[in-house]
């Protein structure tokens, strides 16, 4: 019983911290789902209703999972766009300056 209450307290703290850190990067609907589930968890925690804590915890975890998938997709798209831009300018690759061009030449042996 105490473990679930303490875990809920920890989850509330972590969620509030993550919302402050990542809230502006979350889609509005996903953020609203997280905040709604967080409110339910806070209420369940105050009343120390273990069944409600468990339900709210599951709802909050599901909301975070959905939001994380959105963030991951957005990050992957941003990285793909950056990769395409980098490949668009192949002549701008950096070189160390030690590259030597090798040329085959015909030669005559002089005696």
mmCIF file of N, CA and C in Angstrom:
data_model
loop_
_atom_site.group_PDB
_atom_site.id
_atom_site.type_symbol
_atom_site.label_atom_id
_atom_site.label_comp_id
_atom_site.label_asym_id
_atom_site.label_seq_id
_atom_site.Cartn_x
_atom_site.Cartn_y
_atom_site.Cartn_z
ATOM 1 N N UNK A 1 0.830 -1.196 0.000
ATOM 2 C CA UNK A 1 0.000 0.000 0.000
ATOM 3 C C UNK A 1 0.877 1.264 0.000
ATOM 4 N N UNK A 2 1.818 1.307 0.888
ATOM 5 C CA UNK A 2 2.711 2.468 0.990
ATOM 6 C C UNK A 2 3.527 2.618 -0.280
ATOM 7 N N UNK A 3 3.960 1.501 -0.858
ATOM 8 C CA UNK A 3 4.771 1.558 -2.071
ATOM 9 C C UNK A 3 3.998 2.208 -3.214
ATOM 10 N N UNK A 4 2.712 1.849 -3.352
ATOM 11 C CA UNK A 4 1.906 2.430 -4.431
ATOM 12 C C UNK A 4 1.681 3.918 -4.209
ATOM 13 N N UNK A 5 1.484 4.295 -2.967
ATOM 14 C CA UNK A 5 1.276 5.716 -2.663
ATOM 15 C C UNK A 5 2.559 6.495 -2.928
ATOM 16 N N UNK A 6 3.691 5.934 -2.511
ATOM 17 C CA UNK A 6 4.979 6.590 -2.764
ATOM 18 C C UNK A 6 5.304 6.637 -4.252
ATOM 19 N N UNK A 7 4.981 5.561 -4.965
ATOM 20 C CA UNK A 7 5.219 5.537 -6.410
ATOM 21 C C UNK A 7 4.360 6.589 -7.103
ATOM 22 N N UNK A 8 3.118 6.744 -6.651
ATOM 23 C CA UNK A 8 2.231 7.764 -7.225
ATOM 24 C C UNK A 8 2.787 9.157 -6.954
ATOM 25 N N UNK A 9 3.272 9.378 -5.742
ATOM 26 C CA UNK A 9 3.865 10.668 -5.389
ATOM 27 C C UNK A 9 5.065 10.970 -6.282
ATOM 28 N N UNK A 10 5.900 9.976 -6.491
ATOM 29 C CA UNK A 10 7.070 10.136 -7.351
ATOM 30 C C UNK A 10 6.656 10.411 -8.795
ATOM 31 N N UNK A 11 5.639 9.686 -9.274
ATOM 32 C CA UNK A 11 5.162 9.875 -10.647
ATOM 33 C C UNK A 11 4.578 11.271 -10.843
ATOM 34 N N UNK A 12 3.871 11.759 -9.850
ATOM 35 C CA UNK A 12 3.324 13.125 -9.916
ATOM 36 C C UNK A 12 4.467 14.127 -10.052
ATOM 37 N N UNK A 13 5.477 13.983 -9.204
ATOM 38 C CA UNK A 13 6.628 14.886 -9.242
ATOM 39 C C UNK A 13 7.336 14.832 -10.586
ATOM 40 N N UNK A 14 7.611 13.610 -11.067
ATOM 41 C CA UNK A 14 8.315 13.450 -12.341
ATOM 42 C C UNK A 14 7.504 14.029 -13.507
ATOM 43 N N UNK A 15 6.205 13.802 -13.474
ATOM 44 C CA UNK A 15 5.351 14.294 -14.563
ATOM 45 C C UNK A 15 5.342 15.812 -14.586
ATOM 46 N N UNK A 16 5.211 16.426 -13.425
ATOM 47 C CA UNK A 16 5.232 17.889 -13.378
ATOM 48 C C UNK A 16 6.567 18.432 -13.895
ATOM 49 N N UNK A 17 7.651 17.776 -13.529
ATOM 50 C CA UNK A 17 8.979 18.196 -13.994
ATOM 51 C C UNK A 17 9.092 18.054 -15.511
ATOM 52 N N UNK A 18 8.629 16.920 -16.049
ATOM 53 C CA UNK A 18 8.711 16.686 -17.487
ATOM 54 C C UNK A 18 7.797 17.632 -18.266
ATOM 55 N N UNK A 19 6.650 17.955 -17.701
ATOM 56 C CA UNK A 19 5.768 18.911 -18.374
ATOM 57 C C UNK A 19 6.417 20.282 -18.462
ATOM 58 N N UNK A 20 7.136 20.677 -17.413
ATOM 59 C CA UNK A 20 7.839 21.964 -17.456
ATOM 60 C C UNK A 20 8.945 21.930 -18.507
ATOM 61 N N UNK A 21 9.636 20.796 -18.584
ATOM 62 C CA UNK A 21 10.771 20.678 -19.491
ATOM 63 C C UNK A 21 10.353 20.494 -20.949
ATOM 64 N N UNK A 22 9.349 19.645 -21.198
ATOM 65 C CA UNK A 22 8.979 19.286 -22.562
ATOM 66 C C UNK A 22 7.607 19.789 -22.987
ATOM 67 N N UNK A 23 6.902 20.471 -22.101
ATOM 68 C CA UNK A 23 5.523 20.870 -22.382
ATOM 69 C C UNK A 23 5.346 21.655 -23.664
ATOM 70 N N UNK A 24 6.290 22.521 -23.985
ATOM 71 C CA UNK A 24 6.163 23.334 -25.198
ATOM 72 C C UNK A 24 6.423 22.529 -26.471
ATOM 73 N N UNK A 25 6.982 21.336 -26.330
ATOM 74 C CA UNK A 25 7.257 20.489 -27.497
ATOM 75 C C UNK A 25 6.145 19.475 -27.752
ATOM 76 N N UNK A 26 5.227 19.353 -26.798
ATOM 77 C CA UNK A 26 4.145 18.381 -26.928
ATOM 78 C C UNK A 26 2.988 18.961 -27.726
ATOM 79 N N UNK A 27 2.351 18.139 -28.569
ATOM 80 C CA UNK A 27 1.119 18.592 -29.226
ATOM 81 C C UNK A 27 0.068 18.900 -28.157
ATOM 82 N N UNK A 28 -0.764 19.889 -28.404
ATOM 83 C CA UNK A 28 -1.734 20.358 -27.407
ATOM 84 C C UNK A 28 -2.649 19.245 -26.914
ATOM 85 N N UNK A 29 -3.112 18.390 -27.819
ATOM 86 C CA UNK A 29 -4.026 17.325 -27.393
ATOM 87 C C UNK A 29 -3.327 16.307 -26.506
ATOM 88 N N UNK A 30 -2.070 16.016 -26.783
ATOM 89 C CA UNK A 30 -1.320 15.057 -25.964
ATOM 90 C C UNK A 30 -1.018 15.658 -24.592
ATOM 91 N N UNK A 31 -0.674 16.925 -24.575
ATOM 92 C CA UNK A 31 -0.395 17.595 -23.308
ATOM 93 C C UNK A 31 -1.656 17.626 -22.447
ATOM 94 N N UNK A 32 -2.808 17.894 -23.062
ATOM 95 C CA UNK A 32 -4.071 17.924 -22.325
ATOM 96 C C UNK A 32 -4.387 16.557 -21.737
ATOM 97 N N UNK A 33 -4.127 15.486 -22.474
ATOM 98 C CA UNK A 33 -4.358 14.123 -21.967
ATOM 99 C C UNK A 33 -3.474 13.835 -20.756
ATOM 100 N N UNK A 34 -2.225 14.264 -20.840
ATOM 101 C CA UNK A 34 -1.294 14.051 -19.729
ATOM 102 C C UNK A 34 -1.757 14.837 -18.507
ATOM 103 N N UNK A 35 -2.140 16.095 -18.718
ATOM 104 C CA UNK A 35 -2.578 16.928 -17.597
ATOM 105 C C UNK A 35 -3.850 16.379 -16.958
ATOM 106 N N UNK A 36 -4.772 15.860 -17.774
ATOM 107 C CA UNK A 36 -6.008 15.284 -17.239
ATOM 108 C C UNK A 36 -5.700 14.044 -16.400
ATOM 109 N N UNK A 37 -4.838 13.176 -16.913
ATOM 110 C CA UNK A 37 -4.465 11.969 -16.171
ATOM 111 C C UNK A 37 -3.700 12.331 -14.899
ATOM 112 N N UNK A 38 -2.875 13.357 -14.976
ATOM 113 C CA UNK A 38 -2.139 13.820 -13.804
ATOM 114 C C UNK A 38 -3.106 14.308 -12.725
ATOM 115 N N UNK A 39 -4.139 15.049 -13.129
ATOM 116 C CA UNK A 39 -5.146 15.517 -12.169
ATOM 117 C C UNK A 39 -5.847 14.357 -11.481
ATOM 118 N N UNK A 40 -6.173 13.324 -12.246
ATOM 119 C CA UNK A 40 -6.809 12.131 -11.662
ATOM 120 C C UNK A 40 -5.872 11.445 -10.671
ATOM 121 N N UNK A 41 -4.590 11.379 -11.024
ATOM 122 C CA UNK A 41 -3.629 10.742 -10.130
ATOM 123 C C UNK A 41 -3.468 11.546 -8.841
ATOM 124 N N UNK A 42 -3.448 12.862 -8.959
ATOM 125 C CA UNK A 42 -3.338 13.701 -7.759
ATOM 126 C C UNK A 42 -4.538 13.485 -6.835
ATOM 127 N N UNK A 43 -5.737 13.435 -7.421
ATOM 128 C CA UNK A 43 -6.943 13.210 -6.616
ATOM 129 C C UNK A 43 -6.894 11.842 -5.940
ATOM 130 N N UNK A 44 -6.495 10.820 -6.702
ATOM 131 C CA UNK A 44 -6.411 9.471 -6.145
ATOM 132 C C UNK A 44 -5.356 9.403 -5.049
ATOM 133 N N UNK A 45 -4.280 10.114 -5.240
ATOM 134 C CA UNK A 45 -3.197 10.139 -4.248
ATOM 135 C C UNK A 45 -3.666 10.794 -2.957
ATOM 136 N N UNK A 46 -4.401 11.896 -3.082
ATOM 137 C CA UNK A 46 -4.916 12.583 -1.891
ATOM 138 C C UNK A 46 -5.849 11.678 -1.096
ATOM 139 N N UNK A 47 -6.700 10.962 -1.795
ATOM 140 C CA UNK A 47 -7.661 10.088 -1.110
ATOM 141 C C UNK A 47 -7.050 8.739 -0.737
ATOM 142 N N UNK A 48 -5.846 8.470 -1.233
ATOM 143 C CA UNK A 48 -5.128 7.222 -0.996
ATOM 144 C C UNK A 48 -5.951 6.002 -1.417
ATOM 145 N N UNK A 49 -6.707 6.178 -2.500
ATOM 146 C CA UNK A 49 -7.512 5.103 -3.076
ATOM 147 C C UNK A 49 -6.612 4.313 -4.020
ATOM 148 N N UNK A 50 -6.227 3.111 -3.606
ATOM 149 C CA UNK A 50 -5.254 2.324 -4.365
ATOM 150 C C UNK A 50 -5.746 1.949 -5.759
ATOM 151 N N UNK A 51 -7.012 1.596 -5.875
ATOM 152 C CA UNK A 51 -7.550 1.236 -7.193
ATOM 153 C C UNK A 51 -7.531 2.445 -8.117
ATOM 154 N N UNK A 52 -7.911 3.587 -7.590
ATOM 155 C CA UNK A 52 -7.902 4.812 -8.396
ATOM 156 C C UNK A 52 -6.473 5.219 -8.754
ATOM 157 N N UNK A 53 -5.544 5.014 -7.822
ATOM 158 C CA UNK A 53 -4.132 5.317 -8.103
ATOM 159 C C UNK A 53 -3.637 4.450 -9.254
ATOM 160 N N UNK A 54 -3.969 3.177 -9.198
ATOM 161 C CA UNK A 54 -3.521 2.261 -10.248
ATOM 162 C C UNK A 54 -4.129 2.636 -11.602
ATOM 163 N N UNK A 55 -5.411 2.934 -11.625
ATOM 164 C CA UNK A 55 -6.070 3.330 -12.882
ATOM 165 C C UNK A 55 -5.481 4.620 -13.431
ATOM 166 N N UNK A 56 -5.292 5.602 -12.556
ATOM 167 C CA UNK A 56 -4.752 6.890 -12.991
ATOM 168 C C UNK A 56 -3.302 6.752 -13.456
ATOM 169 N N UNK A 57 -2.546 5.902 -12.792
ATOM 170 C CA UNK A 57 -1.158 5.654 -13.194
ATOM 171 C C UNK A 57 -1.110 5.038 -14.588
ATOM 172 N N UNK A 58 -1.964 4.051 -14.819
ATOM 173 C CA UNK A 58 -2.020 3.427 -16.148
ATOM 174 C C UNK A 58 -2.426 4.440 -17.216
ATOM 175 N N UNK A 59 -3.397 5.283 -16.890
ATOM 176 C CA UNK A 59 -3.848 6.307 -17.845
ATOM 177 C C UNK A 59 -2.730 7.311 -18.134
ATOM 178 N N UNK A 60 -2.020 7.704 -17.092
ATOM 179 C CA UNK A 60 -0.927 8.667 -17.265
ATOM 180 C C UNK A 60 0.205 8.059 -18.091
ATOM 181 N N UNK A 61 0.540 6.810 -17.815
ATOM 182 C CA UNK A 61 1.592 6.143 -18.599
ATOM 183 C C UNK A 61 1.195 6.019 -20.063
ATOM 184 N N UNK A 62 -0.069 5.699 -20.317
ATOM 185 C CA UNK A 62 -0.545 5.597 -21.707
ATOM 186 C C UNK A 62 -0.500 6.952 -22.399
ATOM 187 N N UNK A 63 -0.846 8.009 -21.677
ATOM 188 C CA UNK A 63 -0.812 9.356 -22.254
ATOM 189 C C UNK A 63 0.621 9.760 -22.585
ATOM 190 N N UNK A 64 1.554 9.447 -21.690
ATOM 191 C CA UNK A 64 2.959 9.758 -21.953
ATOM 192 C C UNK A 64 3.491 8.949 -23.126
ATOM 193 N N UNK A 65 3.070 7.696 -23.229
ATOM 194 C CA UNK A 65 3.536 6.857 -24.341
ATOM 195 C C UNK A 65 3.070 7.435 -25.670
ATOM 196 N N UNK A 66 1.813 7.855 -25.732
ATOM 197 C CA UNK A 66 1.290 8.449 -26.964
ATOM 198 C C UNK A 66 2.040 9.734 -27.300
ATOM 199 N N UNK A 67 2.296 10.547 -26.291
ATOM 200 C CA UNK A 67 3.016 11.807 -26.508
ATOM 201 C C UNK A 67 4.459 11.540 -26.939
ATOM 202 N N UNK A 68 5.074 10.542 -26.342
ATOM 203 C CA UNK A 68 6.460 10.199 -26.694
ATOM 204 C C UNK A 68 6.561 9.748 -28.141
ATOM 205 N N UNK A 69 5.575 8.994 -28.599
ATOM 206 C CA UNK A 69 5.569 8.556 -30.001
ATOM 207 C C UNK A 69 5.495 9.764 -30.935
ATOM 208 N N UNK A 70 4.672 10.741 -30.585
ATOM 209 C CA UNK A 70 4.570 11.961 -31.399
ATOM 210 C C UNK A 70 5.905 12.708 -31.419
ATOM 211 N N UNK A 71 6.525 12.841 -30.254
ATOM 212 C CA UNK A 71 7.815 13.534 -30.179
ATOM 213 C C UNK A 71 8.871 12.795 -30.996
ATOM 214 N N UNK A 72 8.866 11.463 -30.909
ATOM 215 C CA UNK A 72 9.841 10.660 -31.644
ATOM 216 C C UNK A 72 9.652 10.832 -33.148
ATOM 217 N N UNK A 73 8.391 10.790 -33.603
ATOM 218 C CA UNK A 73 8.117 10.963 -35.030
ATOM 219 C C UNK A 73 8.559 12.345 -35.509
ATOM 220 N N UNK A 74 8.258 13.362 -34.729
ATOM 221 C CA UNK A 74 8.648 14.724 -35.108
ATOM 222 C C UNK A 74 10.167 14.857 -35.161
ATOM 223 N N UNK A 75 10.852 14.246 -34.196
ATOM 224 C CA UNK A 75 12.312 14.304 -34.167
ATOM 225 C C UNK A 75 12.900 13.548 -35.356
ATOM 226 N N UNK A 76 12.323 12.401 -35.677
ATOM 227 C CA UNK A 76 12.810 11.614 -36.809
ATOM 228 C C UNK A 76 12.633 12.375 -38.120
ATOM 229 N N UNK A 77 11.502 13.057 -38.267
ATOM 230 C CA UNK A 77 11.268 13.846 -39.477
ATOM 231 C C UNK A 77 12.242 15.010 -39.556
ATOM 232 N N UNK A 78 12.502 15.646 -38.423
ATOM 233 C CA UNK A 78 13.454 16.761 -38.411
ATOM 234 C C UNK A 78 14.853 16.281 -38.768
ATOM 235 N N UNK A 79 15.242 15.123 -38.234
ATOM 236 C CA UNK A 79 16.565 14.578 -38.541
ATOM 237 C C UNK A 79 16.662 14.168 -40.004
ATOM 238 N N UNK A 80 15.587 13.601 -40.555
ATOM 239 C CA UNK A 80 15.597 13.213 -41.970
ATOM 240 C C UNK A 80 15.742 14.449 -42.853
ATOM 241 N N UNK A 81 15.053 15.522 -42.507
ATOM 242 C CA UNK A 81 15.159 16.772 -43.271
ATOM 243 C C UNK A 81 16.557 17.350 -43.201
ATOM 244 N N UNK A 82 17.164 17.297 -42.032
ATOM 245 C CA UNK A 82 18.525 17.810 -41.875
ATOM 246 C C UNK A 82 19.509 16.948 -42.658
ATOM 247 N N UNK A 83 19.284 15.643 -42.671
ATOM 248 C CA UNK A 83 20.158 14.739 -43.423
ATOM 249 C C UNK A 83 20.069 14.987 -44.912
ATOM 250 N N UNK A 84 18.876 15.271 -45.414
ATOM 251 C CA UNK A 84 18.710 15.555 -46.837
ATOM 252 C C UNK A 84 19.393 16.855 -47.208
ATOM 253 N N UNK A 85 19.322 17.851 -46.342
ATOM 254 C CA UNK A 85 19.994 19.117 -46.632
ATOM 255 C C UNK A 85 21.507 18.929 -46.660
ATOM 256 N N UNK A 86 22.026 18.120 -45.752
ATOM 257 C CA UNK A 86 23.472 17.898 -45.712
ATOM 258 C C UNK A 86 23.931 17.165 -46.966
ATOM 259 N N UNK A 87 23.132 16.249 -47.469
ATOM 260 C CA UNK A 87 23.503 15.506 -48.668
ATOM 261 C C UNK A 87 23.286 16.309 -49.943
ATOM 262 N N UNK A 88 22.566 17.409 -49.854
ATOM 263 C CA UNK A 88 22.295 18.218 -51.039
ATOM 264 C C UNK A 88 23.535 18.970 -51.511
ATOM 265 N N UNK A 89 24.514 19.164 -50.659
ATOM 266 C CA UNK A 89 25.738 19.880 -51.011
ATOM 267 C C UNK A 89 26.947 18.964 -50.879
ATOM 268 N N UNK A 90 27.110 18.010 -51.788
ATOM 269 C CA UNK A 90 28.227 17.074 -51.636
ATOM 270 C C UNK A 90 29.587 17.736 -51.772
ATOM 271 N N UNK A 91 29.688 18.855 -52.459
ATOM 272 C CA UNK A 91 30.961 19.534 -52.642
ATOM 273 C C UNK A 91 31.437 20.242 -51.396
ATOM 274 N N UNK A 92 30.576 20.348 -50.404
ATOM 275 C CA UNK A 92 30.960 21.085 -49.213
ATOM 276 C C UNK A 92 31.496 20.180 -48.122
ATOM 277 N N UNK A 93 31.843 18.957 -48.476
ATOM 278 C CA UNK A 93 32.370 18.065 -47.445
ATOM 279 C C UNK A 93 33.744 18.551 -47.018
ATOM 280 N N UNK A 94 34.020 18.333 -45.763
ATOM 281 C CA UNK A 94 35.303 18.822 -45.260
ATOM 282 C C UNK A 94 36.392 17.817 -45.582
ATOM 283 N N UNK A 95 37.582 18.325 -45.852
ATOM 284 C CA UNK A 95 38.715 17.442 -46.086
ATOM 285 C C UNK A 95 39.853 17.911 -45.209
ATOM 286 N N UNK A 96 40.754 17.006 -44.942
ATOM 287 C CA UNK A 96 41.836 17.320 -44.017
ATOM 288 C C UNK A 96 42.978 18.072 -44.691
ATOM 289 N N UNK A 97 42.977 18.151 -45.997
ATOM 290 C CA UNK A 97 44.059 18.846 -46.690
ATOM 291 C C UNK A 97 45.210 17.909 -47.027
ATOM 292 N N UNK A 98 45.155 16.686 -46.552
ATOM 293 C CA UNK A 98 46.213 15.718 -46.824
ATOM 294 C C UNK A 98 45.898 14.856 -48.030
ATOM 295 N N UNK A 99 44.783 15.110 -48.677
ATOM 296 C CA UNK A 99 44.394 14.314 -49.835
ATOM 297 C C UNK A 99 45.324 14.642 -51.006
ATOM 298 N N UNK A 100 45.854 13.615 -51.614
ATOM 299 C CA UNK A 100 46.687 13.811 -52.793
ATOM 300 C C UNK A 100 46.020 13.100 -53.949
ATOM 301 N N UNK A 101 46.015 13.765 -55.070
ATOM 302 C CA UNK A 101 45.409 13.165 -56.245
ATOM 303 C C UNK A 101 46.438 12.264 -56.913
ATOM 304 N N UNK A 102 46.028 11.067 -57.198
ATOM 305 C CA UNK A 102 46.922 10.103 -57.827
ATOM 306 C C UNK A 102 46.615 10.090 -59.319
ATOM 307 N N UNK A 103 47.666 10.218 -60.123
ATOM 308 C CA UNK A 103 47.494 10.228 -61.571
ATOM 309 C C UNK A 103 48.397 9.168 -62.183
ATOM 310 N N UNK A 104 47.836 8.385 -63.087
ATOM 311 C CA UNK A 104 48.654 7.420 -63.826
ATOM 312 C C UNK A 104 49.318 8.147 -64.991
ATOM 313 N N UNK A 105 50.614 7.971 -65.147
ATOM 314 C CA UNK A 105 51.331 8.595 -66.265
ATOM 315 C C UNK A 105 52.185 7.559 -66.979
ATOM 316 N N UNK A 106 52.349 7.793 -68.279
ATOM 317 C CA UNK A 106 53.233 6.933 -69.041
ATOM 318 C C UNK A 106 54.670 7.430 -68.816
ATOM 319 N N UNK A 107 55.596 6.534 -68.797
ATOM 320 C CA UNK A 107 56.977 6.961 -68.628
ATOM 321 C C UNK A 107 57.881 6.128 -69.531
ATOM 322 N N UNK A 108 59.007 6.733 -69.826
ATOM 323 C CA UNK A 108 60.044 6.037 -70.608
ATOM 324 C C UNK A 108 61.249 5.883 -69.731
ATOM 325 N N UNK A 109 61.864 4.764 -69.871
ATOM 326 C CA UNK A 109 63.105 4.580 -69.120
ATOM 327 C C UNK A 109 64.250 5.134 -69.979
ATOM 328 N N UNK A 110 64.985 6.067 -69.459
ATOM 329 C CA UNK A 110 66.084 6.685 -70.180
ATOM 330 C C UNK A 110 67.372 6.039 -69.742
ATOM 331 N N UNK A 111 68.226 5.599 -70.774
ATOM 332 C CA UNK A 111 69.490 4.955 -70.417
ATOM 333 C C UNK A 111 70.650 5.843 -70.624
#
